[in-house]
Amino acid sequence: MATMKSHAKVVVIGGGVVGCSILFHLAKMGWKDVVLLERSELTSGSSWHAAGVIHTINSDPNIARLQEYTIKLYQEIETLSGQSCGIHRPGGIYLASTPERLDYLKQERAKARYMGLDTEFISLKEARDLNPLIDPEKYLGALFEPVDGHVDPAGVTHAYAKSAQHYGATVYRQTPVVETNPRAGGGWDVVTSNGTIRAEIVINAAGLWAREVGRLAGLELPVQPMEHHYLITEAIPEIEAHGKEIAVTVDYEGNAYTRQEGKGVLLGTYEPHCVPWSVAGTPLNFGHELLPPDLDRFADRLEVAFERMPALGRAGIKNVINGPFTFGPDGNPLIGPVPGMTNYWVAVGVMAGFCQGGGVGRCVAEWMIEGEPSIDVWGMDVARFGEHASFDYGTKRAMENYARRFLISYPNEELPAARPLKTTSLYDRFKARGALFGVNFGLEHALWFAPSQAQAVERPTFRRSDAFPRVAEEVRAVREHVGVIEIANYSKHEIHGPGAAAYMDRLFTNRLPRVGRLVLSPILTPKGKLYGDLTIGRLAEDRFFVFGSGAAQNMHRRWFERHLPEDGVVYRNRTDRLHGLSIAGPKSRELLARLCREDVSGEALRFLDLRRMTVAGVPCLVARISFTGELGYEIYCAPPYQLALFEAIEHAGSDLGLRLFGGRALMSLRLEKSWGVWTLDFRPDFTAAESGLDAFLRFDKPAEFIGKAVALAEKSRGPEKRLVSFVVEADGVDVNRDEPIFHEGACVGYVTSGGFAHYVKKSVALGYVPAGLARSDAIFEIEILGEMRPARIQHRPLFDPNGGRMKG
Ligand SMILES: Cc1cc2nc3c(=O)[nH]c(=O)nc-3n(C[C@H](O)[C@H](O)[C@H](O)COP(=O)(O)OP(=O)(O)OC[C@H]3O[C@@H](n4cnc5c(N)ncnc54)[C@H](O)[C@@H]3O)c2cc1C
């Protein structure tokens, strides 16, 4: 074996499809000093025994786009490397046998329209022409995706590795990594059985061993290998007679995917009684091995499959494969720089490496080399999980996810695995009051309140749910009286020190507030994309609190830490140290006045003031701001005080019509103000000017904020698209997200969020359309569950357009 290099810019740990794709993309994009270390031979994890099926469908449109990219890349690496990838592209059919599944497929088709994919419904007769094994009588509809097919997993992995070497990358086989030790300057010593290599950046792409390799760096990754079966049949006469390859077929209710293998069929299934593999850890000596098959585990699934594809039932079974592959907590990969670590990256939990490996490799390489990926990768970002996402959490969520892989996920559905994990002092109290909970970054928070605990039930649906009338009542209480909502789940970041103001001024686009005041401000990336939409509060000249999306707290923490100067600035994520309640509504001032001795009149505590105050005997931080668009206050306190604060608010508000409200009502209230939210309407796919957040860009402030040059250029040329708010003529179904928007028959944009605005009683959709159409009074159409619904742009907020209520 050649002597190993002593230094590399990047060391990729793991030679499965994911590690090899990352290596390829790094080298192709110009980083030649990149090395891949493989414990054994390439493909020695889950990659070698995959079924190799490739498809584009994914609930996250950006991941779907990356899957399409992956599929289209195979030809390129095959040509470049001379290594066959065994590409078969007979197309794919997705079958529905319930009305709800048909609705789901309509949504997928709708998304495909704006992604520019050629996904279309075909008749069941056409479906049968593409796959003669199916019994059309068993189905209600079929969606056809022309790019789907399958590849040879080993061929693909080797093609990536050879193509990477073609561009100058290095691969060392039989080189297990046994230690990863951080170096003082920020790099890593990667210790292997063949010596040590000093790396500027390490990336853990160790697939089945992601947990073990993470542990070498003190990291607990919430991923879990799951056992997975597929079987291969003997030759089937119907296939022999068909004359061409049958389409890859997914039968959701039958819980089976199939593709042609030789003249027979490969059939895989995601059985509900799933089995996590090696929960205690992947054995270090696990090699090119399979697990003992257990046909009984999915015998009931096979019966359904044989009913729906009778020829399969007649065919002999040639081989049964049971192999492990790794799942993340929500079924999507975990990629990117790990928050809280320096130069340590991951690309793990990739459960569909042959659909996603190319996209993962591209995004990681762009992110490393250019500082940010070319599309929003939130759905795959490792920062969407935090310390709550332990091994245990990973196992429970992976099992839930595996078992539900072919079940429908409804937009109003809250899944139970690994919950409750993080709760506040109000959890039991709210539960007794009929709260139905959602989860945000591991923390339970109330979505809405039923009249009693027994009535706190919400059936999963694409349509208006059981929550609808309750949310309407909560919204009315806020608009007409006063409501209280827990805001423990908002993120709170504290930044202080002599250099804090200069640091903040560079990170944020708005002018910093004066002491005792708040301002709203986006964060931009160097390429001018949105990276945050936050509220800055200034407590002293050198001390700031930043409030924002709880879900994005680790992503923002990573951003804040990445830009910290050597000294002079201290950053802390205080989200779990500050809980709190927000009161909002025309009677909220009166309520606050009853709870404190200070003057809280409009002159003394003005809109956008931030004050340390004692409220009901509790030391609090009070911000006069509310996401409801009402007069309102966010009252933050340390967690041990929160129950007392809540009890005092409830008691003092009893004769003011006070009502508890939850996250759903908040989302409805903000819709009537046309306000977007982070992770939906505001995210790195869009710029400040596109989103309307350019109102918070201060080009004339002395500090050169990140992204300024690009934002200035965009200002002079004008944005390409704009976020607008529509009123939709809905018919009992509101938009959720990702519905296509049509103008004069052409798809011109898509919905980023929406729902029913209860106080104004209108169905609202927020979405991006070409800038030239943003001022249009024309009738647009939005496709909701396959129906074209007329929609008009609402140029001013539906409620209190001048903001008099919140400022008053
Ligand atoms: C039965 C089955 C069917 C599947 N079907 C499909 C399918 O149809 N379509 C699809 O897209 N996906 C499918 N998959 C999933 C697919 O196989 C995985 O998504 C993919 O293999 C993940 O690749 P990876 O590179 O992340 O991990 P792995 O393939 O596990 O690779 C990790 C590599 O890291 C190496 N490594 C580990 N520790 C170290 C160390 N300390 N030092 C150096 N090297 C180390 C390992 O030896 C291994 O080669 C299937 C999986 C199974 C099991």
CSV table of N, CA, C and O in Angstrom, one decimal, residues 95 133-135 138-139 231 249 251-258 265-269 298-314:
chain,number,residue,atom,x,y,z
A,95,LEU,N,-49.1,4.0,-7.0
A,95,LEU,CA,-50.5,3.6,-7.0
A,95,LEU,C,-51.2,4.0,-5.7
A,95,LEU,O,-50.7,3.8,-4.6
A,133,LEU,N,-48.1,-6.8,-14.1
A,133,LEU,CA,-48.4,-7.6,-13.0
A,133,LEU,C,-49.5,-7.1,-12.1
A,133,LEU,O,-50.1,-7.8,-11.3
A,134,ILE,N,-49.8,-5.8,-12.2
A,134,ILE,CA,-50.8,-5.2,-11.3
A,134,ILE,C,-52.2,-5.5,-11.7
A,134,ILE,O,-52.5,-5.6,-12.9
A,135,ASP,N,-53.1,-5.6,-10.7
A,135,ASP,CA,-54.5,-5.8,-11.0
A,135,ASP,C,-55.2,-4.4,-10.9
A,135,ASP,O,-55.3,-3.9,-9.8
A,138,LYS,N,-57.7,-3.1,-8.3
A,138,LYS,CA,-57.4,-2.8,-6.9
A,138,LYS,C,-57.1,-1.4,-6.6
A,138,LYS,O,-56.8,-1.0,-5.4
A,139,TYR,N,-57.0,-0.5,-7.6
A,139,TYR,CA,-56.5,0.8,-7.4
A,139,TYR,C,-57.5,1.9,-7.9
A,139,TYR,O,-58.4,1.6,-8.7
A,231,LEU,N,-37.1,-9.3,-1.5
A,231,LEU,CA,-37.0,-10.7,-2.0
A,231,LEU,C,-36.9,-10.6,-3.5
A,231,LEU,O,-37.4,-9.6,-4.1
A,249,THR,N,-42.5,0.2,-9.4
A,249,THR,CA,-43.9,0.4,-8.9
A,249,THR,C,-43.9,0.5,-7.4
A,249,THR,O,-43.4,-0.4,-6.7
A,251,ASP,N,-46.7,0.5,-4.4
A,251,ASP,CA,-48.1,0.4,-4.0
A,251,ASP,C,-48.1,0.7,-2.5
A,251,ASP,O,-47.7,-0.1,-1.6
A,252,TYR,N,-48.5,1.9,-2.2
A,252,TYR,CA,-48.4,2.4,-0.8
A,252,TYR,C,-49.3,1.5,0.2
A,252,TYR,O,-48.8,1.1,1.2
A,253,GLU,N,-50.5,1.3,-0.1
A,253,GLU,CA,-51.4,0.6,0.8
A,253,GLU,C,-51.0,-0.9,0.9
A,253,GLU,O,-51.1,-1.5,1.9
A,254,GLY,N,-50.4,-1.4,-0.2
A,254,GLY,CA,-49.8,-2.7,-0.2
A,254,GLY,C,-48.5,-2.8,0.5
A,254,GLY,O,-47.9,-3.8,0.7
A,255,ASN,N,-48.0,-1.6,0.8
A,255,ASN,CA,-46.7,-1.4,1.5
A,255,ASN,C,-45.6,-2.2,0.8
A,255,ASN,O,-44.8,-2.9,1.4
A,256,ALA,N,-45.5,-2.0,-0.5
A,256,ALA,CA,-44.5,-2.7,-1.3
A,256,ALA,C,-43.9,-1.8,-2.4
A,256,ALA,O,-44.6,-1.0,-3.0
A,257,TYR,N,-42.6,-2.0,-2.7
A,257,TYR,CA,-42.0,-1.4,-3.9
A,257,TYR,C,-41.5,-2.6,-4.7
A,257,TYR,O,-41.0,-3.6,-4.2
A,258,THR,N,-41.6,-2.5,-6.0
A,258,THR,CA,-41.1,-3.5,-6.9
A,258,THR,C,-40.4,-3.0,-8.1
A,258,THR,O,-40.6,-1.8,-8.5
A,265,VAL,N,-38.9,-10.4,-10.3
A,265,VAL,CA,-39.2,-9.1,-9.6
A,265,VAL,C,-38.4,-9.1,-8.3
A,265,VAL,O,-38.3,-10.1,-7.6
A,266,LEU,N,-38.0,-7.8,-8.0
A,266,LEU,CA,-37.5,-7.5,-6.6
A,266,LEU,C,-38.6,-6.8,-5.9
A,266,LEU,O,-39.1,-5.8,-6.4
A,267,LEU,N,-39.0,-7.3,-4.7
A,267,LEU,CA,-40.0,-6.7,-4.0
A,267,LEU,C,-39.5,-6.4,-2.6
A,267,LEU,O,-39.0,-7.3,-1.9
A,268,GLY,N,-39.6,-5.1,-2.2
A,268,GLY,CA,-39.2,-4.7,-0.9
A,268,GLY,C,-40.4,-4.1,-0.1
A,268,GLY,O,-41.4,-3.7,-0.7
A,269,THR,N,-40.3,-4.2,1.2
A,269,THR,CA,-41.4,-3.7,2.0
A,269,THR,C,-40.9,-3.0,3.3
A,269,THR,O,-39.8,-3.3,3.8
A,298,PHE,N,-43.0,-10.1,7.6
A,298,PHE,CA,-43.8,-9.3,6.6
A,298,PHE,C,-44.7,-10.2,5.7
A,298,PHE,O,-45.1,-9.9,4.6
A,299,ALA,N,-45.0,-11.4,6.3
A,299,ALA,CA,-45.9,-12.3,5.6
A,299,ALA,C,-47.2,-11.7,5.3
A,299,ALA,O,-47.8,-11.8,4.2
A,300,ASP,N,-47.8,-10.9,6.2
A,300,ASP,CA,-49.1,-10.2,6.0
A,300,ASP,C,-48.9,-9.2,4.8
A,300,ASP,O,-49.9,-9.1,4.0
A,301,ARG,N,-47.8,-8.6,4.7
A,301,ARG,CA,-47.6,-7.6,3.6
A,301,ARG,C,-47.5,-8.3,2.3
A,301,ARG,O,-48.1,-7.9,1.3
A,302,LEU,N,-46.9,-9.5,2.3
A,302,LEU,CA,-46.8,-10.3,1.1
A,302,LEU,C,-48.2,-10.7,0.6
A,302,LEU,O,-48.4,-10.7,-0.6
A,303,GLU,N,-49.0,-11.1,1.5
A,303,GLU,CA,-50.4,-11.5,1.1
A,303,GLU,C,-51.0,-10.4,0.4
A,303,GLU,O,-51.7,-10.6,-0.7
A,304,VAL,N,-50.9,-9.2,0.9
A,304,VAL,CA,-51.6,-8.0,0.2
A,304,VAL,C,-50.9,-7.8,-1.2
A,304,VAL,O,-51.6,-7.7,-2.2
A,305,ALA,N,-49.6,-7.9,-1.2
A,305,ALA,CA,-48.9,-7.7,-2.5
A,305,ALA,C,-49.3,-8.8,-3.5
A,305,ALA,O,-49.6,-8.5,-4.7
A,306,PHE,N,-49.5,-10.0,-3.1
A,306,PHE,CA,-49.9,-11.1,-4.0
A,306,PHE,C,-51.3,-10.9,-4.5
A,306,PHE,O,-51.6,-11.3,-5.6
A,307,GLU,N,-52.1,-10.3,-3.6
A,307,GLU,CA,-53.5,-10.1,-4.1
A,307,GLU,C,-53.5,-9.0,-5.2
A,307,GLU,O,-54.3,-9.1,-6.1
A,308,ARG,N,-52.7,-8.0,-5.0
A,308,ARG,CA,-52.7,-6.9,-6.0
A,308,ARG,C,-51.8,-7.2,-7.2
A,308,ARG,O,-52.0,-6.6,-8.3
A,309,MET,N,-50.8,-8.1,-7.1
A,309,MET,CA,-50.0,-8.5,-8.2
A,309,MET,C,-50.0,-10.0,-8.2
A,309,MET,O,-49.1,-10.7,-7.8
A,310,PRO,N,-51.1,-10.6,-8.7
A,310,PRO,CA,-51.3,-12.1,-8.5
A,310,PRO,C,-50.2,-12.9,-9.1
A,310,PRO,O,-49.8,-14.0,-8.6
A,311,ALA,N,-49.5,-12.5,-10.2
A,311,ALA,CA,-48.4,-13.2,-10.8
A,311,ALA,C,-47.3,-13.5,-9.8
A,311,ALA,O,-46.6,-14.5,-9.9
A,312,LEU,N,-47.1,-12.5,-8.9
A,312,LEU,CA,-46.1,-12.6,-7.9
A,312,LEU,C,-46.3,-13.8,-7.0
A,312,LEU,O,-45.4,-14.5,-6.6
A,313,GLY,N,-47.6,-14.0,-6.6
A,313,GLY,CA,-48.0,-15.1,-5.7
A,313,GLY,C,-47.7,-16.5,-6.4
A,313,GLY,O,-47.4,-17.4,-5.7
A,314,ARG,N,-47.7,-16.5,-7.7
A,314,ARG,CA,-47.4,-17.8,-8.4
A,314,ARG,C,-45.9,-18.0,-8.6
A,314,ARG,O,-45.5,-19.1,-8.9
